[in-house]
Structure formats: structure tokens, C-alpha cells
Backbone as CSV, one residue per row, in Angstrom:
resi,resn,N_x,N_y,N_z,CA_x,CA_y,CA_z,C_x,C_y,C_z
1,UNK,13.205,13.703,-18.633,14.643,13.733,-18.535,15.211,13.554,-19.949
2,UNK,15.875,14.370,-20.482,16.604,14.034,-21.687,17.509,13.243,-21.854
3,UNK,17.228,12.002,-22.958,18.382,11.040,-23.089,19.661,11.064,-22.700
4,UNK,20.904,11.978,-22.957,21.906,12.390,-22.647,21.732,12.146,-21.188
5,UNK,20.917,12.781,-20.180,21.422,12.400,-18.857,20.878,11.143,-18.461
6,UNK,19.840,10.893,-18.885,19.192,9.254,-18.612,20.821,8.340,-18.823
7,UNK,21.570,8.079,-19.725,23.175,7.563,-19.772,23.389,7.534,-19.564
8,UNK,24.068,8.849,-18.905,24.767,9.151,-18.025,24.513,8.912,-16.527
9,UNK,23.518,8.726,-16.222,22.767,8.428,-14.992,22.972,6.090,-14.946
10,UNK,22.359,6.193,-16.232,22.762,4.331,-16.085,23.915,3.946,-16.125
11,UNK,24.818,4.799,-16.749,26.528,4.490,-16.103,26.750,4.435,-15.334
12,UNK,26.493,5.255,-14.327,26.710,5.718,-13.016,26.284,4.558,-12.182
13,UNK,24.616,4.149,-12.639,24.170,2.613,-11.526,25.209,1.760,-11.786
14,UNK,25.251,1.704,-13.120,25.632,0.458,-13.751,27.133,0.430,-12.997
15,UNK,28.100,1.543,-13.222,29.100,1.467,-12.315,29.069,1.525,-10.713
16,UNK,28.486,1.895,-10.416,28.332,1.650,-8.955,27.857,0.253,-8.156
17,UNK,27.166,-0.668,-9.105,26.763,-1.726,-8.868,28.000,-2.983,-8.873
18,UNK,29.071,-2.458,-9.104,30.294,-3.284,-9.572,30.784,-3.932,-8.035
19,UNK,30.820,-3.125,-6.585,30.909,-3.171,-5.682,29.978,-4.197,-4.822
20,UNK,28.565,-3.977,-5.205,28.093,-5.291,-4.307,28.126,-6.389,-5.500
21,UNK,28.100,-6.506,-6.486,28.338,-7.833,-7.194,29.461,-8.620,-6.889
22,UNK,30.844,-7.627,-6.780,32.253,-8.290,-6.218,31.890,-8.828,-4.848
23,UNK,30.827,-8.232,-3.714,31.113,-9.064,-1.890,30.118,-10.548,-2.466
24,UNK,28.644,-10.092,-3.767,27.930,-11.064,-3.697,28.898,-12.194,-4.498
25,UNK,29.411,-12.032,-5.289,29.915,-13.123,-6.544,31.263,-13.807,-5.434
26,UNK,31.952,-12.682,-5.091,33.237,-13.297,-5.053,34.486,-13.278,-5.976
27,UNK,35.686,-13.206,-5.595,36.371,-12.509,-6.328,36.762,-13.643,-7.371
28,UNK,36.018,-15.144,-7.233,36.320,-16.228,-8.606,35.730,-15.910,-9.811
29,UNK,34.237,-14.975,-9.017,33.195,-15.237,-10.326,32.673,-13.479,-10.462
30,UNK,33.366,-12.710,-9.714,32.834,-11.338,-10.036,32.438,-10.940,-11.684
31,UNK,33.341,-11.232,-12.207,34.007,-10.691,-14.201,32.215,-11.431,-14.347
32,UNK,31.694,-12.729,-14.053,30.745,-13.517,-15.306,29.415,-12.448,-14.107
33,UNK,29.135,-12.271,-13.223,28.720,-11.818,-12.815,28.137,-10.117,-13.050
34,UNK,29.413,-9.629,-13.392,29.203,-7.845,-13.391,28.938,-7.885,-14.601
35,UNK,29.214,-8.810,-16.003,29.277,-8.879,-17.356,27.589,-9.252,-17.886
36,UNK,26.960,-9.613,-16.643,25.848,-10.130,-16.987,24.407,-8.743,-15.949
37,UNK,25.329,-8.366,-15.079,24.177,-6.784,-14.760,25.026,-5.504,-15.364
38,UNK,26.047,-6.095,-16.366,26.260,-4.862,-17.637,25.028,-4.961,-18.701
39,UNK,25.456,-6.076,-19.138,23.965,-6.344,-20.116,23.010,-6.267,-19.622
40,UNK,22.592,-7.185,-18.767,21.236,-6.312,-18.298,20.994,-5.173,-18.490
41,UNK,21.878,-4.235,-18.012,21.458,-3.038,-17.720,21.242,-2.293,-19.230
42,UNK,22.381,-2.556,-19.872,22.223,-1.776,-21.177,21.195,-2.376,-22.122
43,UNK,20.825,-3.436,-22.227,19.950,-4.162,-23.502,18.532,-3.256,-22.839
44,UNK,18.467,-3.862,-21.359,16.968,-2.884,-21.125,16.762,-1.701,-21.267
45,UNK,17.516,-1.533,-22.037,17.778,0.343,-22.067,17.932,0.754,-23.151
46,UNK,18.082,-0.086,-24.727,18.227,0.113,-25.485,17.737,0.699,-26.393
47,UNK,16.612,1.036,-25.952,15.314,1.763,-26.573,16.009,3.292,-26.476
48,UNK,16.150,3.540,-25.424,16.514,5.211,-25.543,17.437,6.006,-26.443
49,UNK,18.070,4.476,-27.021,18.686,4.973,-27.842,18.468,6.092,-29.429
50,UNK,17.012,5.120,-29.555,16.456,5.803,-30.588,16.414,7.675,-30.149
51,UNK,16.090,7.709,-29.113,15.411,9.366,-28.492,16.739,10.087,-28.666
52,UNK,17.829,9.185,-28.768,19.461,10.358,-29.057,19.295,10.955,-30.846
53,UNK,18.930,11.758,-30.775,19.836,12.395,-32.140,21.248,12.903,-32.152
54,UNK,21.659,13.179,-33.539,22.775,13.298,-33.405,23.547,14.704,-33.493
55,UNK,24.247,14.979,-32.585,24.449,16.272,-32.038,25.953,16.376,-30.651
56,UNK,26.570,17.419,-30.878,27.607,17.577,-29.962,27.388,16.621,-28.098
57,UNK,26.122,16.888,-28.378,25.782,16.490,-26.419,26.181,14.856,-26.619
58,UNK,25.042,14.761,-27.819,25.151,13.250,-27.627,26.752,12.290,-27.933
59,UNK,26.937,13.432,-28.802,28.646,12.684,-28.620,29.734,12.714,-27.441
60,UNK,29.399,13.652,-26.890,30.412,14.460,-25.534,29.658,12.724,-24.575
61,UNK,27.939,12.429,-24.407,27.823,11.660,-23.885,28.257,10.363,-24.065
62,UNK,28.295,10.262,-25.235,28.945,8.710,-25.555,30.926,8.562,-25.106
63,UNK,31.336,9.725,-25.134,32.309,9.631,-24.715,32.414,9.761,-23.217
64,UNK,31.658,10.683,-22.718,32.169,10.089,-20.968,31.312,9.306,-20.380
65,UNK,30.823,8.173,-21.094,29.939,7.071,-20.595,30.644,5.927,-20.462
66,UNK,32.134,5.529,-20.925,32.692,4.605,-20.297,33.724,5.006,-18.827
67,UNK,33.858,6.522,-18.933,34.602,7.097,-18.160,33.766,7.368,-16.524
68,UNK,32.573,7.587,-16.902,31.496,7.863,-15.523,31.297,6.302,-15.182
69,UNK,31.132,5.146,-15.821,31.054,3.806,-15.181,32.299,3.257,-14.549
70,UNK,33.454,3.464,-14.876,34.466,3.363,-14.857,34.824,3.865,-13.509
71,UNK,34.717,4.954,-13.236,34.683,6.105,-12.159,33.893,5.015,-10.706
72,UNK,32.552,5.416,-11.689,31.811,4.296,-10.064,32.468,3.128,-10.245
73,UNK,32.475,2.486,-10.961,32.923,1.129,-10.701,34.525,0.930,-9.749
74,UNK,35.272,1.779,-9.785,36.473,2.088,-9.056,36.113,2.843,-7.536
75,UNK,34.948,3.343,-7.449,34.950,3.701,-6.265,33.582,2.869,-5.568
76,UNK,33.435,2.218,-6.012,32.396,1.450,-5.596,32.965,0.165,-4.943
77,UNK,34.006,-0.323,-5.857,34.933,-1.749,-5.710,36.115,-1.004,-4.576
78,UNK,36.376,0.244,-3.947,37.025,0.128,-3.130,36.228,0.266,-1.576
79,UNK,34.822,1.666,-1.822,34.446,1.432,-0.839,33.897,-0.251,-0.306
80,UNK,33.184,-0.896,-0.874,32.900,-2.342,-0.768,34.331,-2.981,0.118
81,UNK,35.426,-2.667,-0.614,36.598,-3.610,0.072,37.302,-3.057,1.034
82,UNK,37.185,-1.722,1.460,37.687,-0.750,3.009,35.859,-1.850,3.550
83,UNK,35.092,-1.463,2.949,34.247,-2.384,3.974,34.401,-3.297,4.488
84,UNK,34.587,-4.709,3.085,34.488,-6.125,3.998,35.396,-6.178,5.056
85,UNK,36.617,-5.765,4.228,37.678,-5.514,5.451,37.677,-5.660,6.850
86,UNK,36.981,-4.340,6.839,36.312,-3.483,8.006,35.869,-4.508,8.861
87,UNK,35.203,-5.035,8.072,33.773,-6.086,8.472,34.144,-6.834,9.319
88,UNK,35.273,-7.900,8.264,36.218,-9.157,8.689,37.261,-8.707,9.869
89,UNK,37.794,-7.592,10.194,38.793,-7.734,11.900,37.267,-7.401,12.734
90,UNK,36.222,-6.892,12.415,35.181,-6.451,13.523,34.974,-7.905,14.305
């Protein structure tokens, strides 16, 4: 898999994971919570960085890599909360 989508692909967990951290943490401690399987996610990953050279892709990727986490993380934190919702009148 070429670096560029490997990124783009850990944004995507990384944003999508924003949703069960908010039902597990709670909405006191979500922020120290999601701030800590951000890092996670990126430090273990930091290696791939080396495999980016520098080139149009890799810049186009660095730019929609806060925008694709961002993305899940907004649709992740709503499906989660139409859930608990859901959950809580069931």
C-alpha cells in the first residue's frame, strides 16, 4: 500500500474512533481520552513517515488528513449519539 493511502486510511480510524471513546469516556473526560488514541495512533505510525517523499500526492495528503479525520470524527460522534439515544428511551 503506498504511504499516501496508508494516512489517509489512519485518519479515517483515527477519526472514526472519536465515537466509541465519547459512549466509553463520557462526555467529562472524552477531550483527555480521544487526545491520547490520537497519539497513539499517530506516534505508532511515525515511521511511515520516512516512506513519504516529497511530491504533489504527498502534499494534497497532508492536506486532507485533518479534513478526512475530521469528517469521521463528526460522523462517528453523531452516529454514536442517534445511538445512545436510541438506546436510552429503548
Amino acid at each position: 500500500m503506498k504511504p499516501e493511502k496508508r494516512e489517509i486510511v489512519l485518519a479515517s480510524v483515527l477519526g472514526l474512533l472519536a465515537g466509541p471513546c465519547y459512549i466509553l469516556a463520557g462526555p467529562e473526560r472524552f477531550l483527555i481520552w480521544y487526545a491520547v488514541v490520537l497519539g497513539g495512533g499517530i506516534f505508532s505510525t511515525a515511521h511511515w513517515l520516512r516512506d513519504l517523499k516529497p511530491s504533489r500526492s504527498a502534499w494534497f495528503t497532508w492536506l486532507a488528513w485533518p479534513v478526512v479525520m475530521l469528517t469521521g470524527a463528526a460522523v462517528s460522534l453523531l452516529v454514536c449519539g442517534i445511538g445512545q439515544k436510541f438506546l436510552e428511551r429503548w
